[in-house]
CSV table of C-alpha atoms in Angstrom, one decimal:
chain,number,residue,atom,x,y,z
A,43,UNK,CA,96.6,-88.0,-4.7
A,44,UNK,CA,96.1,-88.4,-0.9
A,45,UNK,CA,98.2,-91.6,-0.9
A,46,UNK,CA,100.9,-90.1,-3.1
A,47,UNK,CA,101.1,-87.1,-0.7
A,48,UNK,CA,101.4,-89.3,2.4
A,49,UNK,CA,104.1,-91.4,0.7
A,50,UNK,CA,106.0,-88.3,-0.3
A,51,UNK,CA,106.6,-87.5,3.4
A,52,UNK,CA,109.9,-89.1,4.5
A,53,UNK,CA,109.4,-91.9,7.0
A,54,UNK,CA,105.7,-92.5,6.4
A,55,UNK,CA,104.4,-96.0,5.7
A,56,UNK,CA,101.1,-96.1,3.9
A,57,UNK,CA,98.9,-99.2,3.7
A,58,UNK,CA,96.0,-99.1,1.3
A,59,UNK,CA,92.7,-101.1,1.2
A,60,UNK,CA,90.5,-100.4,-1.8
A,61,UNK,CA,86.9,-101.7,-1.6
A,62,UNK,CA,85.0,-102.4,-4.8
A,63,UNK,CA,81.3,-103.4,-5.0
A,64,UNK,CA,82.0,-106.3,-7.4
A,65,UNK,CA,84.6,-107.9,-5.2
A,66,UNK,CA,82.3,-110.4,-3.6
A,67,UNK,CA,84.6,-113.2,-2.6
A,68,UNK,CA,83.5,-114.9,0.6
A,69,UNK,CA,86.8,-114.3,2.3
A,70,UNK,CA,86.2,-110.5,2.0
A,71,UNK,CA,83.3,-110.9,4.3
A,72,UNK,CA,85.7,-111.3,7.3
A,73,UNK,CA,87.9,-108.7,8.9
A,74,UNK,CA,90.6,-111.4,9.1
A,75,UNK,CA,91.2,-111.2,5.3
A,76,UNK,CA,91.8,-107.4,5.5
A,77,UNK,CA,94.1,-107.7,8.6
A,78,UNK,CA,96.2,-110.3,6.7
A,79,UNK,CA,96.3,-107.8,3.8
A,80,UNK,CA,97.6,-105.1,6.0
A,81,UNK,CA,100.3,-107.3,7.6
A,82,UNK,CA,101.5,-108.5,4.1
A,83,UNK,CA,101.8,-104.9,2.9
A,84,UNK,CA,103.7,-103.8,6.0
A,85,UNK,CA,106.1,-106.7,5.8
A,86,UNK,CA,106.7,-106.0,2.1
A,87,UNK,CA,107.3,-102.2,2.6
A,88,UNK,CA,109.7,-102.7,5.5
A,89,UNK,CA,111.0,-106.2,5.6
A,90,UNK,CA,114.3,-105.3,7.3
A,91,UNK,CA,112.9,-104.1,10.6
A,92,UNK,CA,109.2,-105.1,10.7
A,93,UNK,CA,109.4,-108.9,10.9
A,94,UNK,CA,108.5,-110.0,14.5
A,95,UNK,CA,110.6,-112.9,15.9
A,96,UNK,CA,107.4,-114.8,16.6
A,97,UNK,CA,106.6,-114.7,12.9
A,98,UNK,CA,110.0,-116.1,12.0
A,99,UNK,CA,109.4,-118.9,14.5
A,100,UNK,CA,106.0,-119.7,13.0
A,101,UNK,CA,107.7,-119.8,9.5
A,102,UNK,CA,110.4,-122.2,10.7
A,103,UNK,CA,107.8,-124.5,12.2
A,104,UNK,CA,105.5,-124.2,9.1
A,105,UNK,CA,102.6,-123.1,11.2
A,106,UNK,CA,99.9,-120.7,9.9
A,107,UNK,CA,98.9,-118.2,12.6
A,108,UNK,CA,95.4,-118.0,14.0
A,109,UNK,CA,93.1,-115.0,13.4
A,110,UNK,CA,94.1,-113.5,16.7
A,111,UNK,CA,97.7,-114.4,15.9
A,112,UNK,CA,97.7,-112.4,12.7
A,113,UNK,CA,96.3,-109.4,14.5
A,114,UNK,CA,99.0,-109.7,17.2
A,115,UNK,CA,101.7,-110.0,14.5
A,116,UNK,CA,100.5,-106.8,12.9
A,117,UNK,CA,100.6,-104.9,16.2
A,118,UNK,CA,104.1,-106.3,16.9
A,119,UNK,CA,105.4,-105.4,13.4
A,120,UNK,CA,104.1,-101.8,13.8
A,121,UNK,CA,105.9,-101.4,17.1
A,122,UNK,CA,109.2,-102.7,15.7
A,123,UNK,CA,109.1,-100.1,12.9
A,124,UNK,CA,108.7,-97.0,15.1
A,125,UNK,CA,107.6,-95.0,12.0
A,126,UNK,CA,104.2,-93.3,11.3
A,127,UNK,CA,101.9,-95.8,9.7
A,128,UNK,CA,98.8,-94.7,7.8
A,129,UNK,CA,96.0,-97.0,6.7
A,130,UNK,CA,93.9,-95.6,3.8
A,131,UNK,CA,90.5,-97.4,3.6
A,132,UNK,CA,89.0,-96.3,0.2
A,133,UNK,CA,85.3,-96.6,-0.6
A,134,UNK,CA,84.2,-98.1,2.7
A,135,UNK,CA,80.6,-97.9,1.5
A,136,UNK,CA,81.4,-100.7,-1.0
A,137,UNK,CA,82.7,-103.0,1.7
A,138,UNK,CA,80.3,-105.8,2.8
A,139,UNK,CA,81.7,-105.4,6.4
A,140,UNK,CA,81.0,-101.7,6.6
A,141,UNK,CA,82.0,-100.1,9.9
A,142,UNK,CA,82.9,-103.5,11.4
A,143,UNK,CA,86.1,-103.2,9.4
A,144,UNK,CA,86.7,-99.8,10.9
A,145,UNK,CA,86.2,-101.2,14.4
A,146,UNK,CA,88.7,-104.0,13.6
A,147,UNK,CA,91.3,-101.6,12.4
A,148,UNK,CA,90.8,-99.2,15.3
A,149,UNK,CA,91.2,-102.1,17.8
A,150,UNK,CA,94.8,-102.5,16.6
A,151,UNK,CA,95.8,-99.5,18.8
A,152,UNK,CA,97.3,-96.1,18.4
A,153,UNK,CA,100.2,-97.1,16.2
A,154,UNK,CA,98.0,-96.8,13.2
A,155,UNK,CA,96.5,-93.6,11.7
A,156,UNK,CA,93.3,-94.3,9.8
A,157,UNK,CA,91.9,-92.4,6.8
A,158,UNK,CA,88.5,-93.4,5.3
A,159,UNK,CA,86.9,-92.4,2.1
A,160,UNK,CA,83.2,-93.1,1.8
A,161,UNK,CA,79.8,-91.8,0.7
A,162,UNK,CA,77.8,-90.6,3.5
A,163,UNK,CA,75.8,-93.7,4.1
A,164,UNK,CA,76.9,-94.6,7.6
A,165,UNK,CA,75.5,-93.0,10.7
A,166,UNK,CA,78.8,-93.5,12.5
A,167,UNK,CA,80.5,-91.1,10.1
A,168,UNK,CA,79.3,-88.1,12.1
A,169,UNK,CA,81.5,-89.2,15.0
A,170,UNK,CA,84.7,-88.6,12.9
A,171,UNK,CA,86.3,-85.4,11.6
A,172,UNK,CA,85.5,-85.2,7.9
A,173,UNK,CA,86.0,-83.2,4.7
A,174,UNK,CA,84.0,-83.3,1.4
A,175,UNK,CA,86.0,-84.5,-1.6
A,176,UNK,CA,85.3,-84.5,-5.3
A,177,UNK,CA,86.9,-85.9,-8.4
A,178,UNK,CA,89.0,-83.6,-10.4
A,179,UNK,CA,87.6,-82.5,-13.8
A,180,UNK,CA,90.5,-84.2,-15.5
A,181,UNK,CA,89.5,-87.5,-13.9
A,182,UNK,CA,85.9,-87.2,-15.0
A,183,UNK,CA,87.2,-86.3,-18.5
A,184,UNK,CA,89.4,-89.4,-18.5
A,185,UNK,CA,86.2,-91.5,-17.8
A,186,UNK,CA,84.3,-89.8,-20.6
A,187,UNK,CA,87.2,-90.4,-23.1
A,188,UNK,CA,87.3,-94.1,-22.1
A,189,UNK,CA,83.6,-94.4,-23.1
A,190,UNK,CA,83.4,-92.2,-26.2
A,191,UNK,CA,84.1,-95.1,-28.6
A,192,UNK,CA,81.0,-96.9,-27.3
A,193,UNK,CA,78.6,-94.0,-28.0
A,194,UNK,CA,77.1,-94.8,-31.4
A,195,UNK,CA,75.9,-91.3,-32.3
A,196,UNK,CA,78.9,-89.6,-30.8
A,197,UNK,CA,82.1,-91.5,-31.8
A,198,UNK,CA,82.2,-90.2,-35.4
A,199,UNK,CA,81.0,-86.6,-34.7
A,200,UNK,CA,83.7,-84.3,-33.3
A,201,UNK,CA,81.2,-81.6,-32.4
A,202,UNK,CA,79.1,-84.0,-30.4
A,203,UNK,CA,82.3,-85.5,-28.8
A,204,UNK,CA,83.3,-82.0,-27.6
A,205,UNK,CA,79.7,-81.3,-26.3
A,206,UNK,CA,79.6,-84.6,-24.4
A,207,UNK,CA,83.0,-84.0,-22.8
A,208,UNK,CA,82.2,-80.4,-21.8
A,209,UNK,CA,78.7,-81.0,-20.5
A,210,UNK,CA,79.3,-84.3,-18.6
A,211,UNK,CA,82.4,-82.8,-16.9
A,212,UNK,CA,80.6,-79.6,-16.0
A,213,UNK,CA,77.4,-81.2,-14.7
A,214,UNK,CA,78.9,-84.2,-13.0
A,215,UNK,CA,80.3,-81.8,-10.3
A,216,UNK,CA,83.1,-84.2,-9.4
A,217,UNK,CA,80.8,-87.3,-9.0
A,218,UNK,CA,82.0,-90.3,-11.0
A,219,UNK,CA,78.6,-92.1,-10.5
A,220,UNK,CA,76.6,-89.2,-11.9
A,221,UNK,CA,79.0,-89.1,-15.0
A,222,UNK,CA,78.7,-92.9,-15.3
A,223,UNK,CA,74.9,-92.9,-15.2
A,224,UNK,CA,74.8,-90.2,-17.9
A,225,UNK,CA,77.3,-92.1,-20.1
A,226,UNK,CA,75.2,-95.3,-19.7
A,227,UNK,CA,72.1,-93.4,-20.9
A,228,UNK,CA,74.1,-92.0,-23.9
A,229,UNK,CA,75.1,-95.6,-24.8
A,230,UNK,CA,71.8,-97.3,-24.4
A,231,UNK,CA,68.9,-94.9,-24.6
A,232,UNK,CA,69.5,-92.6,-27.6
A,233,UNK,CA,68.4,-93.2,-31.2
A,234,UNK,CA,69.7,-90.1,-32.9
A,235,UNK,CA,72.0,-87.1,-32.5
A,236,UNK,CA,69.0,-85.1,-31.3
A,237,UNK,CA,68.5,-87.6,-28.5
A,238,UNK,CA,72.2,-87.1,-27.5
A,239,UNK,CA,71.7,-83.3,-27.2
A,240,UNK,CA,68.5,-83.9,-25.3
A,241,UNK,CA,70.3,-86.1,-22.7
A,242,UNK,CA,73.1,-83.5,-22.4
A,243,UNK,CA,70.6,-80.7,-21.6
A,244,UNK,CA,68.8,-82.8,-19.0
A,245,UNK,CA,71.7,-84.2,-17.0
A,246,UNK,CA,70.6,-84.4,-13.3
A,247,UNK,CA,72.3,-82.2,-10.8
A,248,UNK,CA,72.3,-84.8,-8.0
A,249,UNK,CA,72.2,-88.5,-7.5
A,250,UNK,CA,68.7,-88.5,-6.2
A,251,UNK,CA,67.6,-86.7,-9.4
A,252,UNK,CA,69.5,-89.3,-11.4
A,253,UNK,CA,67.8,-92.2,-9.7
A,254,UNK,CA,64.4,-90.5,-10.2
A,255,UNK,CA,65.1,-90.1,-13.9
A,256,UNK,CA,66.1,-93.8,-14.1
A,257,UNK,CA,62.8,-95.0,-12.5
A,258,UNK,CA,60.9,-92.6,-14.7
A,259,UNK,CA,62.5,-94.2,-17.8
A,260,UNK,CA,61.8,-97.7,-16.4
A,261,UNK,CA,58.1,-96.7,-16.0
A,262,UNK,CA,57.9,-95.5,-19.6
A,263,UNK,CA,59.1,-98.8,-21.1
A,264,UNK,CA,56.7,-101.3,-22.5
A,265,UNK,CA,54.7,-103.3,-20.0
A,266,UNK,CA,56.9,-106.4,-20.3
A,267,UNK,CA,60.2,-104.6,-19.9
A,268,UNK,CA,58.9,-102.5,-17.1
A,269,UNK,CA,57.8,-105.6,-15.2
A,270,UNK,CA,61.1,-107.3,-16.0
A,271,UNK,CA,63.1,-104.4,-14.5
A,272,UNK,CA,61.0,-104.0,-11.3
A,273,UNK,CA,61.1,-107.8,-10.7
A,274,UNK,CA,64.9,-107.9,-11.2
A,275,UNK,CA,65.4,-105.0,-8.8
A,276,UNK,CA,63.0,-106.5,-6.3
A,277,UNK,CA,64.8,-109.8,-6.3
A,278,UNK,CA,68.3,-108.3,-6.2
A,279,UNK,CA,67.4,-106.1,-3.3
A,280,UNK,CA,65.1,-108.6,-1.5
A,281,UNK,CA,67.2,-109.0,1.6
A,282,UNK,CA,67.9,-105.5,3.0
A,283,UNK,CA,68.3,-107.0,6.4
A,284,UNK,CA,71.5,-108.9,5.5
A,285,UNK,CA,74.3,-106.5,4.5
A,286,UNK,CA,76.6,-109.4,3.8
A,287,UNK,CA,74.6,-111.4,1.2
A,288,UNK,CA,72.3,-108.8,-0.3
A,289,UNK,CA,74.5,-108.1,-3.5
A,290,UNK,CA,75.5,-111.6,-4.5
A,291,UNK,CA,73.1,-113.1,-7.0
A,292,UNK,CA,74.5,-115.2,-9.8
A,293,UNK,CA,72.9,-114.6,-13.2
A,294,UNK,CA,71.9,-118.2,-13.5
A,295,UNK,CA,70.0,-117.9,-10.2
A,296,UNK,CA,68.3,-114.7,-11.3
A,297,UNK,CA,67.3,-116.2,-14.7
A,298,UNK,CA,66.1,-119.4,-12.9
A,299,UNK,CA,63.8,-117.2,-10.7
A,300,UNK,CA,62.4,-115.6,-13.9
A,301,UNK,CA,61.9,-119.1,-15.5
A,302,UNK,CA,60.1,-120.4,-12.4
A,303,UNK,CA,57.9,-117.3,-12.4
A,304,UNK,CA,57.1,-117.7,-16.1
A,305,UNK,CA,56.2,-121.4,-15.5
A,306,UNK,CA,53.8,-120.4,-12.7
A,307,UNK,CA,52.3,-117.6,-14.8
A,308,UNK,CA,52.0,-119.4,-18.2
A,309,UNK,CA,52.2,-123.1,-17.4
A,310,UNK,CA,54.8,-123.7,-20.1
A,311,UNK,CA,57.3,-126.5,-19.3
A,312,UNK,CA,60.6,-124.9,-20.6
A,313,UNK,CA,60.3,-121.1,-20.8
A,314,UNK,CA,63.3,-119.2,-22.0
A,315,UNK,CA,64.2,-116.6,-19.3
A,316,UNK,CA,65.5,-113.2,-20.3
A,317,UNK,CA,69.3,-112.9,-20.9
A,318,UNK,CA,71.6,-110.9,-18.6
A,319,UNK,CA,72.0,-108.2,-21.2
A,320,UNK,CA,68.2,-107.8,-21.5
A,321,UNK,CA,67.8,-107.5,-17.7
A,322,UNK,CA,70.7,-104.9,-17.5
A,323,UNK,CA,69.1,-102.8,-20.3
A,324,UNK,CA,65.7,-103.0,-18.7
A,325,UNK,CA,67.0,-101.8,-15.3
A,326,UNK,CA,68.4,-98.6,-16.9
A,327,UNK,CA,71.9,-98.6,-15.3
A,328,UNK,CA,71.0,-99.7,-11.8
A,329,UNK,CA,72.3,-103.2,-12.3
A,330,UNK,CA,75.6,-104.3,-13.9
A,331,UNK,CA,76.9,-107.7,-14.9
A,332,UNK,CA,80.6,-108.3,-14.0
A,333,UNK,CA,81.5,-111.9,-14.6
A,334,UNK,CA,78.6,-114.2,-13.6
A,335,UNK,CA,77.1,-112.1,-10.9
A,336,UNK,CA,74.2,-109.6,-10.9
A,337,UNK,CA,75.5,-106.6,-9.0
A,338,UNK,CA,74.3,-103.2,-8.0
A,339,UNK,CA,76.5,-100.9,-5.9
A,340,UNK,CA,75.8,-100.8,-2.2
A,341,UNK,CA,75.3,-97.0,-2.2
A,342,UNK,CA,72.2,-97.2,-4.3
A,343,UNK,CA,70.3,-99.5,-2.0
A,344,UNK,CA,68.6,-96.6,-0.3
A,345,UNK,CA,67.2,-94.7,-3.3
A,346,UNK,CA,66.2,-98.0,-4.9
A,347,UNK,CA,64.3,-98.9,-1.7
A,348,UNK,CA,62.6,-95.5,-1.7
A,349,UNK,CA,61.6,-95.8,-5.3
A,350,UNK,CA,60.5,-99.4,-5.4
A,351,UNK,CA,58.4,-99.0,-2.2
A,352,UNK,CA,56.8,-95.8,-3.6
């Protein structure tokens, strides 16, 4: 809605960068990739007046600009337009670069207006004017409706569907993550309609409460599943000091670690390590499995660190 509002004002040019925690391509670890993205958007939105002569010259000579050259081209293109330019940087807390990306954009000069959305995980945020934002109830409801068909004890019971919709929307308090964690539990940790209603009456009121409940559930699992979950979380979060590589762990790597650990513990030659689905289920929603990589969103590093260390 913010982007739509900015674009509705005549003369505005709005450039958008959306960060996602499972976008882990190596090129996205460099500010250069994002500056290139901004330049491409700007040229596409205003190709008539924003193409610097120096860029045309590079094109005619079939020369790709250097990193500094791309930055200079973006600044030149902005000055040629002479219109308000807004850069919306969405979900900064999911970007491997963090505030380094903000610094790179701010270094472009005063021709660009920057708007950031992020969870409050950066100390630098306090240096900027800020407003709290929350998802609209209709957006939370859309998320719930997209998952209803996967909820075994809910999908064929209209009364339970209505209860899930109303309770999740009311208790999520505009937080997609809180709603997602609740829906995950409804999909994986209920064995009856009574369990569904139990989950709905115990939806946490904050993310910290949600993480606490997850670790309580992990602790109540059988010994093998509990050990599996804690080992997986420990290995995924092993390198807190490296904000670039901490969340890139391929499933074959994680399963290989388990296999090696099983060999050292049991002495068997060819142990069968747990599957990705088994690991995901054991971790209670803290870990997801897009494509071939074991991921956990950047914003849950802190509560996981607190919980695993305690």
